[in-house]
Short mmCIF file of C-alpha atoms in Angstrom, two decimals:
data_model
loop_
_atom_site.label_atom_id
_atom_site.label_comp_id
_atom_site.label_asym_id
_atom_site.label_seq_id
_atom_site.Cartn_x
_atom_site.Cartn_y
_atom_site.Cartn_z
CA MET I 254 11.86 -11.37 9.76
CA GLY I 255 13.14 -7.86 10.77
CA GLN I 256 16.04 -7.78 8.31
CA ASN I 257 13.89 -9.24 5.47
CA TRP I 258 11.21 -6.49 6.10
CA LYS I 259 14.00 -3.75 6.17
CA MET I 260 15.24 -5.02 2.66
CA LEU I 261 11.85 -5.15 1.34
CA VAL I 262 11.24 -1.49 2.29
CA LEU I 263 14.53 -0.50 1.10
CA LEU I 264 13.99 -2.37 -2.27
CA ALA I 265 10.54 -0.72 -2.69
CA MET I 266 11.87 2.79 -2.01
CA LEU I 267 14.78 2.25 -4.64
CA LEU I 268 12.20 0.99 -7.19
CA ASN I 269 9.68 3.74 -6.70
CA THR I 270 12.35 6.37 -6.71
CA ALA I 271 13.68 4.93 -9.93
CA ASN I 272 10.10 5.05 -11.23
CA GLY I 273 9.87 8.86 -10.26
CA ILE I 274 7.69 8.09 -7.11
CA ALA I 275 8.92 9.64 -3.84
CA ALA I 276 8.92 7.04 -1.07
CA SER I 277 8.30 8.43 2.56
CA GLN I 278 7.45 5.25 4.44
CA CYS I 279 5.34 7.21 6.95
CA GLY I 280 2.31 4.80 7.28
CA GLU I 281 1.32 1.23 7.78
CA VAL I 282 -0.54 -1.31 5.86
CA SER I 283 -2.19 -3.98 7.75
CA VAL I 284 -3.53 -7.36 6.42
CA GLU I 285 -5.24 -10.21 8.08
CA SER I 286 -2.41 -12.57 7.07
CA PRO I 287 0.61 -12.26 4.83
CA VAL I 288 -0.04 -15.65 3.60
CA VAL I 289 -3.43 -16.50 1.79
CA VAL I 290 -5.14 -19.21 -0.20
CA LEU I 291 -4.80 -18.60 -3.91
CA GLY I 292 -8.08 -17.21 -5.15
CA SER I 293 -9.34 -16.10 -1.56
CA SER I 294 -10.23 -12.62 -0.65
CA VAL I 295 -7.66 -10.21 0.96
CA THR I 296 -8.63 -7.33 3.31
CA ALA I 297 -6.28 -4.59 4.31
CA SER I 298 -6.06 -1.23 5.89
CA CYS I 299 -3.71 1.83 5.40
CA GLU I 300 -3.35 4.29 7.92
CA ILE I 301 -1.07 7.42 7.36
CA GLY I 302 0.95 8.37 10.41
CA ASP I 303 1.57 11.80 11.81
CA ASN I 304 5.16 11.65 10.69
CA CYS I 305 4.23 12.26 6.96
CA ALA I 306 6.08 15.32 5.94
CA PHE I 307 3.78 16.04 3.07
CA PHE I 308 0.55 15.76 5.05
CA ASP I 309 -0.55 19.16 6.53
CA GLY I 310 -4.12 18.74 6.24
CA GLN I 311 -4.28 19.22 2.59
CA ASP I 312 -6.79 17.46 0.50
CA ILE I 313 -5.06 14.30 -0.35
CA GLN I 314 -6.35 10.88 -1.80
CA ILE I 315 -5.31 7.57 -0.70
CA GLU I 316 -4.50 5.12 -3.70
CA TRP I 317 -3.90 1.30 -3.55
CA ARG I 318 -1.71 -0.68 -5.88
CA LEU I 319 -0.98 -4.38 -6.16
CA ASN I 320 2.54 -4.84 -7.74
CA ASN I 321 2.53 -1.73 -9.97
CA GLY I 322 -1.00 -1.81 -11.00
CA VAL I 323 -3.65 0.76 -9.62
CA ILE I 324 -6.48 -1.00 -7.69
CA PRO I 325 -9.82 0.27 -8.83
CA LYS I 326 -11.40 2.65 -6.28
CA SER I 327 -14.54 0.34 -6.00
CA GLN I 328 -12.44 -2.20 -4.09
CA TYR I 329 -11.54 0.28 -1.30
CA THR I 330 -13.24 2.96 1.01
CA ASN I 331 -11.46 5.85 2.82
CA GLN I 332 -12.74 5.87 6.42
CA THR I 333 -11.12 9.10 7.09
CA ILE I 334 -8.49 11.26 5.37
CA ARG I 335 -5.97 9.15 6.91
CA LYS I 336 -7.34 5.67 6.66
CA SER I 337 -8.56 3.47 3.94
CA ASN I 338 -9.72 -0.12 3.82
CA LEU I 339 -9.41 -2.36 0.92
CA THR I 340 -10.95 -5.85 -0.21
CA ILE I 341 -9.39 -7.70 -3.00
CA PRO I 342 -12.25 -10.26 -3.69
CA CYS I 343 -9.93 -12.83 -5.45
CA PHE I 344 -6.14 -12.75 -4.89
CA ASN I 345 -4.92 -14.54 -8.09
CA THR I 346 -1.18 -14.21 -7.97
CA THR I 347 1.15 -16.41 -5.97
CA GLN I 348 2.96 -13.32 -4.74
CA GLY I 349 2.28 -9.69 -4.65
CA TYR I 350 3.32 -6.31 -3.04
CA LEU I 351 0.27 -4.53 -1.73
CA SER I 352 1.08 -0.80 -1.45
CA CYS I 353 -0.72 2.40 -0.14
CA PHE I 354 0.12 5.76 -1.79
CA VAL I 355 -1.10 9.20 -0.99
CA VAL I 356 -1.68 11.31 -4.21
CA LEU I 357 -1.20 15.11 -3.62
CA HIS I 358 -1.05 17.47 -6.43
CA ARG I 359 -0.95 14.48 -8.85
CA GLN I 360 2.29 13.23 -7.29
CA ALA I 361 2.03 9.62 -5.85
CA GLN I 362 4.07 9.05 -2.69
CA LEU I 363 4.46 5.75 -1.26
CA VAL I 364 3.34 5.48 2.45
CA ALA I 365 3.68 1.75 3.14
CA LEU I 366 3.74 -1.59 1.71
CA VAL I 367 3.37 -5.31 2.51
CA GLN I 368 4.17 -8.56 0.73
CA ILE I 369 1.45 -11.09 0.30
CA THR I 370 1.91 -14.82 -0.73
CA ALA I 371 -0.76 -17.12 -1.89
CA GLY I 372 -0.67 -20.92 -2.40
CA CYS I 373 -3.10 -23.81 -2.56
CA LYS I 374 -5.01 -25.36 0.38
#
């Protein structure tokens, strides 16, 4: 599992860098389970760590994405400047990459991501 996770993070960093997005990997995305029933809800939280070089108390915004699509703000709440909770009411893809970004000065920087897989009951 450890090697797969490292490869997933490396792949995400390479893809995001190729898309012009800086990748810092200085946070954590937590989900109830990385495997869910297709069509069920998914809850997750993102917490930005102290080791984020771009974070110095500035006014930042947390943004969630599923694969490359931005998730509407109506599906998440920012608990603090460093923590956000997300609920996807119906996870309708068999595999997806849920990622947390910090937007500072209109620049999106990847904080963390997690892979979610869905299947039938």
